[in-house]
Amino acid sequence: MTADLSPNSPSPRPYRQHSTESLLSPTERGVMGVLGLAALTLSLRGGALERLLLGAVGVGLAGMAATGTNPLATALKIRQNEEGDTLVSDAITVGKSPEDLYAVWRNLTNLPLLMRHLKSVEVLDERRSRWTVPGPVGDVSWEAELTADEPGRRIAWQSLPGAAVENSGEVLFRPAPGDRGTEIRVNLAYRAPGGTTGAVIARLTGQEPSQQLRDDLLRFKREQELGYYPTTEGQSSGRAAKGGQQ
Amino acid sequence: MKAVVWQGTNKVGVERVPDPTLILQTDAIVRVTSTAICGSDLHLLDGFIPGMERGDIVGHEFMGEIVEVGRDVRNVKVGDRVVVPFNLACGVCDPCRRGLFSACDNSNPAPNARTVEALYGAMSPGGLFGYTHMFGGYAGGQAQFVRVPFADVGCFKIESDLRDEQVLFLTDIFPTGYQAAEQCGIVPGRDVVAVFGAGPVGQFAARSALMLGAAHVIVIDRVPERLGMAEAAGCQVINYEKEDVLLALRDATGGRGPDHVIDGVGLEAHGHGPGALLDTAEQKMRMSFDRITAVRWAILSCAKGGTVSMPGVYAGLVDKFPLGAAFGKGLTFRLGQTHTHRYVLPLLDRIQSGQIDPSFVITHRASLDEAPELYKTFRDKHDGCVKVVLDPWGQPGEVQKV
């Protein structure tokens, strides 16, 4: 399948594998610089507490603008590459063969079952597919193309120009040592709306893809090893008795 | 149905809640005939274990009769009398296949497992009945009915005519005490074992150490009734409020220290000294989850090359941990939740052959309605209370003291 893809085609974008430093875009640095200076100016007036707070905020923002890094993002381990893409990766070991797991993943229409935040994936042809996610103001969809397809080893894709959220990704499969099945590694890169700041807000509200990816991989492992995923949804409790959920 | 419900810190109550139903086809519903209050339930009552929600049905030591099974349940059927380990195991993941059932990869649902990973830095252990949502928040068995997920793995049939009270503790405290002794690697006829805490787990650990051939077993506590129970099994006892426990243990072992020390106490240890005071202060300010006096004493008393085995529950980060002593003496630490499923049948054999009758530990019997009162009696160690067994179908009324 998709024989025109070179088995050794490189990853769509370089990954700085374990760097934990976050870089701000020039726009973000500009905005933070202006806000920081404004806060510092305001801190020259007012009561002692206001001065202290505004001064601290001003120094923080100006410092972020000057150094081009976001310590909050760094603390939250939000990773970015040179181009300002947010990088997300994770790994899990699943007790099945690489061939079996690759086959599940390669059937792209399965992906919404694996990744809960995807609404649908429509296969357009051998290489191209249309991905749809629900957004805060209606569905967002984009087209993506496969950039690598190595049965039992690797699948990679990249969004086509014009995507609302530019993104790329790859899934790697390799046998785990001993009789433990397959180590799956997922690498994703996306241009976060709002840059680093947007990524920080998303992380703090639990919407950031690294959290979604972890849940997805934990569900995928359970689905593959058990044939279902364990749940307590719908179980009895003292909350149900009072008309609440569960 | 009636169930014991967590209503907030220091508050459990008996409430009418909906009967459980099958959610997955691998579930069974068990009509509970006997259930018990466990020392680790007290950590929930006291609010030291994070992740409880008001309305959670508690209880993880229970047994009963299967009244409904899902389509995919093969090993048990309606009418079977079963005991159910307190931890949930899927039976198919890599840890389960290696017999490490409490380390099951799959039984803690995905979002809950991710929370634990954030704290533990690696994959979550398995789910637990009637415990914090960190470990699934599965509805517990201090109730008239309970849903048992992974029924094929978690339901062990009892076919003999042993009474409930003789087999009920196969669900937790007997395997927990036994595993604590087993993982010491006792050399029969040679090794001396000390057990901190003469509560239910300590009682089973001490008796298990004797069954495994320990030359001598010493039990440490401060409650006379509990020490008396250990003495009746043939153990030497030390009351740490009356003696300096470290000196007493040296004296009892010719200056060597016990070859293995079991901490059957866990995160609510009492005790003396500046470390114990600081632990208590930090715990009261919620700066720390754990009071670790028992572990400190275990490390300091243990003989060179010995084992510190810890069935007691711990939750978070600790300080003033005598790591240098542990290093200097070359100690081995064995800890963690019990791989209960591994022990149910071998220990059932020991009960059937008369080597032990686990009902020795029971001091109080009552109906489920008396649970809130008895949680407090058990916590405060009033009235000689060591172990409480509840009948979910009994008439509300008097507490029967053994």
XYZ file of C-alpha atoms in Angstrom, chain B residues 54-206:
153
model
C -18.604 12.596 48.778
C -21.003 9.761 48.057
C -18.325 7.117 47.385
C -19.330 3.639 48.594
C -16.435 2.317 50.689
C -15.270 -1.134 51.794
C -12.843 -3.557 50.210
C -13.104 -6.678 52.364
C -16.253 -8.500 51.338
C -17.647 -11.836 50.199
C -20.993 -13.153 49.127
C -23.060 -14.925 46.533
C -23.077 -14.181 42.819
C -26.551 -13.080 41.713
C -25.842 -11.887 38.166
C -23.046 -12.311 35.609
C -22.245 -10.622 32.315
C -22.268 -12.539 29.022
C -18.483 -12.918 28.933
C -18.018 -14.298 32.451
C -16.775 -17.926 32.211
C -15.267 -19.053 35.513
C -18.115 -18.346 37.911
C -21.890 -18.501 37.748
C -24.995 -17.318 39.565
C -25.240 -18.997 42.962
C -21.490 -19.376 43.520
C -20.198 -18.364 46.940
C -17.112 -16.223 46.424
C -14.439 -14.133 48.123
C -13.179 -11.106 46.180
C -9.661 -9.620 46.565
C -9.603 -5.927 47.455
C -7.612 -5.025 44.369
C -8.828 -5.340 40.792
C -6.723 -7.186 38.242
C -7.394 -7.715 34.538
C -5.495 -11.018 34.392
C -4.087 -10.460 30.899
C -1.534 -7.616 31.119
C 2.176 -8.250 31.600
C 2.247 -7.612 35.389
C -0.820 -9.861 35.927
C 0.765 -12.661 33.887
C 3.824 -12.393 36.138
C 1.615 -12.697 39.239
C 2.029 -9.021 40.173
C -1.725 -8.534 40.364
C -1.694 -5.303 42.370
C 0.481 -3.794 39.630
C -2.177 -4.513 36.976
C -1.719 -2.154 34.018
C -5.349 -1.962 32.996
C -7.772 -2.016 35.922
C -7.406 1.670 36.802
C -9.453 3.562 34.175
C -7.502 5.870 31.860
C -8.162 9.354 33.324
C -7.633 8.134 36.902
C -4.450 6.326 35.860
C -3.076 9.533 34.308
C -3.524 11.351 37.648
C -1.532 8.658 39.448
C 1.178 8.759 36.780
C 1.607 12.477 37.413
C 2.357 11.686 41.078
C 4.259 8.414 40.694
C 6.284 9.220 37.611
C 5.414 5.981 35.857
C 2.405 3.845 35.122
C -0.401 3.518 37.655
C -0.920 0.401 39.772
C -4.275 -1.362 39.509
C -7.697 -0.243 40.726
C -9.041 -0.794 44.240
C -12.532 -1.396 45.593
C -13.997 1.358 47.758
C -10.943 3.542 47.718
C -9.729 6.861 46.334
C -10.502 7.919 42.758
C -6.758 7.897 42.166
C -7.223 4.123 41.989
C -10.449 4.075 40.035
C -12.981 5.011 42.685
C -14.669 1.610 42.236
C -17.766 1.332 44.427
C -16.927 -0.764 47.482
C -18.359 -3.726 49.327
C -19.631 -2.322 52.619
C -23.036 -2.607 50.985
C -25.752 -5.145 50.317
C -24.644 -5.633 46.711
C -21.457 -4.839 44.831
C -20.407 -4.796 41.191
C -17.283 -6.935 40.649
C -15.468 -6.022 37.404
C -13.072 -8.636 35.912
C -15.250 -11.256 37.628
C -13.350 -14.197 36.089
C -10.129 -13.025 37.720
C -11.494 -11.516 40.930
C -14.073 -14.064 42.149
C -12.685 -17.072 44.047
C -15.190 -19.833 44.687
C -15.483 -21.225 48.215
C -16.855 -24.743 47.941
C -16.204 -26.021 51.453
C -18.525 -25.408 54.388
C -16.148 -22.995 56.100
C -18.002 -20.116 57.715
C -17.815 -16.617 56.183
C -15.691 -15.429 59.082
C -13.070 -18.090 58.392
C -12.560 -17.109 54.747
C -13.549 -13.406 54.632
C -10.042 -12.182 55.425
C -8.646 -13.903 52.320
C -9.794 -10.699 50.594
C -7.078 -8.564 52.201
C -5.566 -8.774 55.677
C -4.531 -12.457 55.697
C -2.754 -12.302 52.284
C -1.382 -8.875 53.225
C 0.161 -10.133 56.459
C 1.313 -13.327 54.734
C 2.966 -11.528 51.811
C 4.730 -9.240 54.283
C 6.219 -12.284 56.025
C 6.879 -14.262 52.835
C 8.851 -11.486 51.210
C 11.234 -11.391 54.185
C 12.681 -14.678 52.941
C 12.648 -16.161 56.455
C 15.223 -18.911 57.019
C 13.260 -21.480 59.078
C 14.541 -22.157 62.556
C 17.056 -19.300 62.368
C 15.527 -15.922 61.626
C 13.982 -13.585 64.171
C 11.138 -11.391 62.908
C 9.801 -8.218 64.526
C 6.363 -6.881 63.638
C 5.472 -3.257 64.305
C 1.742 -2.861 64.867
C -0.512 -5.510 66.415
C -3.544 -4.494 64.388
C -5.194 -7.024 62.055
C -2.386 -7.027 59.458
C 0.294 -7.241 62.146
C -1.551 -10.191 63.734
C -1.600 -12.065 60.416
C 2.001 -11.103 59.635
C 3.161 -12.461 62.998
